Amino acid sequence: MAKVPYKTYLTEEEMPKQWYNVRADMKEQHDPMLNPGTLQPLKTEDLYPIFCEELCKQEMDTTTRYFDIPEEVLDYYRTFRPSPLIRAYHLEKALDTPAKIYFKFEGNNTSGSHKLNAAAAMAYYAKEQGLSSLTTETGAGQWGTALAMACSHFGLDLTVFMVKVSFNQKPFRKAVMETFGSKIIPSPSDTTEVGRAILAKDPNTGGSLGCAISEAIELSMKDGKCRYALGSVLNQVLLSQSIIGLESKLAMEKIDEYPDMVIGCAGGGSNLGGLMAPFMQDKLTGKANPRIIAVEPASCPSLTRGKYAYDFCDTGRITPLAKMYTLGSDFIPSANHAGGLRYHGMSPILAKLYHDGYMEAISVEQNKVFESAVMFAKKEQILPAPESAHAIYGAIQEALKCKESGEAKTILFGLTGTGYFDMNAYMQYLEGTMTDYVPSEADLQQGFDGLPNVN
Amino acid sequence: MAKVPYKTYLTEEEMPKQWYNVRADMKEQHDPMLNPGTLQPLKTEDLYPIFCEELCKQEMDTTTRYFDIPEEVLDYYRTFRPSPLIRAYHLEKALDTPAKIYFKFEGNNTSGSHKLNAAAAMAYYAKEQGLSSLTTETGAGQWGTALAMACSHFGLDLTVFMVKVSFNQKPFRKAVMETFGSKIIPSPSDTTEVGRAILAKDPNTGGSLGCAISEAIELSMKDGKCRYALGSVLNQVLLSQSIIGLESKLAMEKIDEYPDMVIGCAGGGSNLGGLMAPFMQDKLTGKANPRIIAVEPASCPSLTRGKYAYDFCDTGRITPLAKMYTLGSDFIPSANHAGGLRYHGMSPILAKLYHDGYMEAISVEQNKVFESAVMFAKKEQILPAPESAHAIYGAIQEALKCKESGEAKTILFGLTGTGYFDMNAYMQYLEGTMTDYVPSEADLQQGFDGLPNVN
């Protein structure tokens, strides 16, 4: 057999033309989102003031298995997709493992991550609905950059609330978003009621995604031609991110491979939810049984140490409630935590699949993540984002188990992005000043105490 | 006819297995390099103390048309090559031009530029010769990062002298090089004699490539197992960079295209020399007659305003002398100049071809470069390096001429890299604080006055 190439690309014709909705194959659906006012199950129309109508429909749809990707979105995808499936030959050699390690690399675009897949859909549907602007939040800056790019392409204004700790650590991320014409506000800010309330309580807070979400929603509600866009957690996001998994599966078919395990980092779940989609389909329909493994930061361990409960999606408690694994919407991770993956909750779809035993999860401390990142950079010559390095850590652990057992398993992991804007964190790691924060039981209990009493 | 895809990739099998040496097809060779001590034409052995022996041979070879790319270099190339040939559909539409605009995108790797093509060869040959370390200089940081990556891959130590103005503007570039295990020293430094001499003359200098080169060579000469590596200007660099043009030509053949003009930014000439190589071959052998256009910064205009004369390749005057277009090795461009392309001279091969009428050259001011960069980013969704944006500017000008004339010409330009580490400059441009420096005749005369008296 010919040697598998380093990189496998689909042609533009081979690129998937539809997104896959994993809910159509789930035996049980996650519990419905609840209206925060009435605590009754949410109706599609309840979401119209927040999101574009088409996205609201996608959000609630549990039966449509495939959604056509609109032609203009496909056209936009072609500027940065298909992304390569890469065989990590050099990493395999360095680990001296019989395992075959593949990764789907989503970082070869200016946003530096997979987030552009969902941003494209949101900007397109907003334009189709005749809106003039969007608001959003961003943590590490990848989502904000992605939406800034997509809004620039589709001709929409964008205001981004950027978690203050990232705003200060990453001035260049802000500059990239501004290059694409967006307006950036550090969160919490005094431009919204919820921001002012949070600042009054803790003027020195570094902010959190949950808080930035509240601010972005508040601003979007003030203007009928504006809506809010969220880059993770939601069902609509997992739908458009399914392109990652669909491309991965097709590329693996081209080289006669199928993964024994699929590994992704997990913050809100957008990457892992997209990567695992068609493999989870095989699992749900009995066609195959790959392991699906989430890797999360020990500092924000929603799957491994959170509660499966109804919770607000934001700190300001203005969003609907979702049944998910959560650390409580009041939980704010340590400011020294480097990467993204700072969200208190987890995609309801992933949460349900995890709860029902279709997925595994592990957590890892920050220094180990960067150790994996530097090793990967040296061997595969790609500088990974700290988020992505969680998945690298997971893949290395599994490859080392293969070395011990002698099994030549096939590992697929998601390399969600590049770390060019994370060099402050790399410098800390290289200088030995990076600390590992792991919340105590008491820290976690504080978050759980704030959970709404609807379970 | 089917629509040309956005991106055309070669398969790994289709990737060129040989580099092309344009000198084998040149009617006249450039004047020989001169030994700085004797002012006699340099012998291959004279270079052995500076560069690896194989590279010295390549440097002097005017007859071998094709050089086999070593298997280990090919293997390394596969981690970041082939690079895509991209049709700039969105830019064409925005310009409303009948021109077909293609660009070869060399920035999709962690070094962020084409420099890795030559770095791979240098690190490989150093390892083959049994050396333990290399030294080099870097301006914008792309070359240093590229060589840091290649040295990490081939297992060599590396010391990088980084032009001080870039060292201060780009701490993250330093961090990337350190991640790959290299040692970085701001230049001029007090670690070398030449550095101390320059600092004594002007303690506040921002440095220059010419000065960093002197320091790197001085350090390399102190250790028999160490050599120096230079990322541009040299014939050996143009040879390995020919992979850019060879891939471009093959990719264009796949879609039945051939360029009417080939446009590249020009600092020392490594990118344009590589990109144009097989097209220049067609020109030299009478097979075709594409225009070859160099675009250089108005602040460092070696081709458009320099002298064709013998000059030192470095500020410290310890290198051999080359016949080239030069602003004088004492010329130090304004510290406010954003990108790379700060070198006082120009590849002797390119200089000769330009002198003999095979090439054109234009120069452009910094603000116009960034205007083109921002337009390109918004339309093609890739944030270009300031260096690359010179070529974008050139391509846009030619596309606008096509709009006027109604001609559907085919334009190929080199997008050498990404601008993720150049956000300080983007911020200056967006804030309107970027200034255009164009040297006066008197400024230039100062540089010319320092030319060695051997012409």
PDB file of C-alpha atoms in Angstrom, chain B residues 51 115 134-145 147 158-163 177 185 187 208-217 228-233 343:
ATOM      1  CA  PHE B  51      28.559  28.489   4.848  1.00  0.00           C
ATOM      2  CA  LYS B 115      11.408  31.630   4.278  1.00  0.00           C
ATOM      3  CA  LEU B 134      24.000  27.825  13.016  1.00  0.00           C
ATOM      4  CA  THR B 135      23.831  31.586  13.473  1.00  0.00           C
ATOM      5  CA  THR B 136      21.692  34.019  11.565  1.00  0.00           C
ATOM      6  CA  GLU B 137      20.064  37.436  11.609  1.00  0.00           C
ATOM      7  CA  THR B 138      16.395  38.350  11.307  1.00  0.00           C
ATOM      8  CA  GLY B 139      14.545  41.576  10.576  1.00  0.00           C
ATOM      9  CA  ALA B 140      10.776  41.238  10.739  1.00  0.00           C
ATOM     10  CA  GLY B 141      11.339  37.854  12.353  1.00  0.00           C
ATOM     11  CA  GLN B 142      10.104  35.609   9.586  1.00  0.00           C
ATOM     12  CA  TRP B 143      13.509  34.301   8.586  1.00  0.00           C
ATOM     13  CA  GLY B 144      14.571  33.745  12.186  1.00  0.00           C
ATOM     14  CA  THR B 145      11.379  31.847  12.920  1.00  0.00           C
ATOM     15  CA  LEU B 147      15.354  28.804  10.636  1.00  0.00           C
ATOM     16  CA  LEU B 158      20.568  28.293  16.595  1.00  0.00           C
ATOM     17  CA  THR B 159      21.508  31.831  17.680  1.00  0.00           C
ATOM     18  CA  VAL B 160      19.501  34.620  16.042  1.00  0.00           C
ATOM     19  CA  PHE B 161      20.599  38.279  15.940  1.00  0.00           C
ATOM     20  CA  MET B 162      17.325  40.167  15.663  1.00  0.00           C
ATOM     21  CA  VAL B 163      17.316  43.762  14.371  1.00  0.00           C
ATOM     22  CA  MET B 177      11.649  31.293  18.119  1.00  0.00           C
ATOM     23  CA  ILE B 185      19.988  38.481  20.780  1.00  0.00           C
ATOM     24  CA  SER B 187      21.299  43.613  17.320  1.00  0.00           C
ATOM     25  CA  SER B 208      19.685  46.980  10.396  1.00  0.00           C
ATOM     26  CA  LEU B 209      19.871  43.664   8.628  1.00  0.00           C
ATOM     27  CA  GLY B 210      23.360  44.500   7.386  1.00  0.00           C
ATOM     28  CA  CYS B 211      24.587  45.008  10.926  1.00  0.00           C
ATOM     29  CA  ALA B 212      22.882  41.880  12.274  1.00  0.00           C
ATOM     30  CA  ILE B 213      24.500  39.896   9.461  1.00  0.00           C
ATOM     31  CA  SER B 214      27.938  41.099  10.556  1.00  0.00           C
ATOM     32  CA  GLU B 215      27.288  40.013  14.127  1.00  0.00           C
ATOM     33  CA  ALA B 216      25.974  36.592  13.112  1.00  0.00           C
ATOM     34  CA  ILE B 217      28.977  35.913  10.891  1.00  0.00           C
ATOM     35  CA  TYR B 228      26.219  31.140   9.276  1.00  0.00           C
ATOM     36  CA  ALA B 229      22.910  31.030   7.366  1.00  0.00           C
ATOM     37  CA  LEU B 230      21.497  33.895   5.318  1.00  0.00           C
ATOM     38  CA  GLY B 231      17.825  33.920   4.293  1.00  0.00           C
ATOM     39  CA  SER B 232      17.926  36.090   1.205  1.00  0.00           C
ATOM     40  CA  VAL B 233      20.128  37.723  -1.438  1.00  0.00           C
ATOM     41  CA  TYR B 343      18.012  45.380   3.166  1.00  0.00           C
TER      42      TYR B 343
END
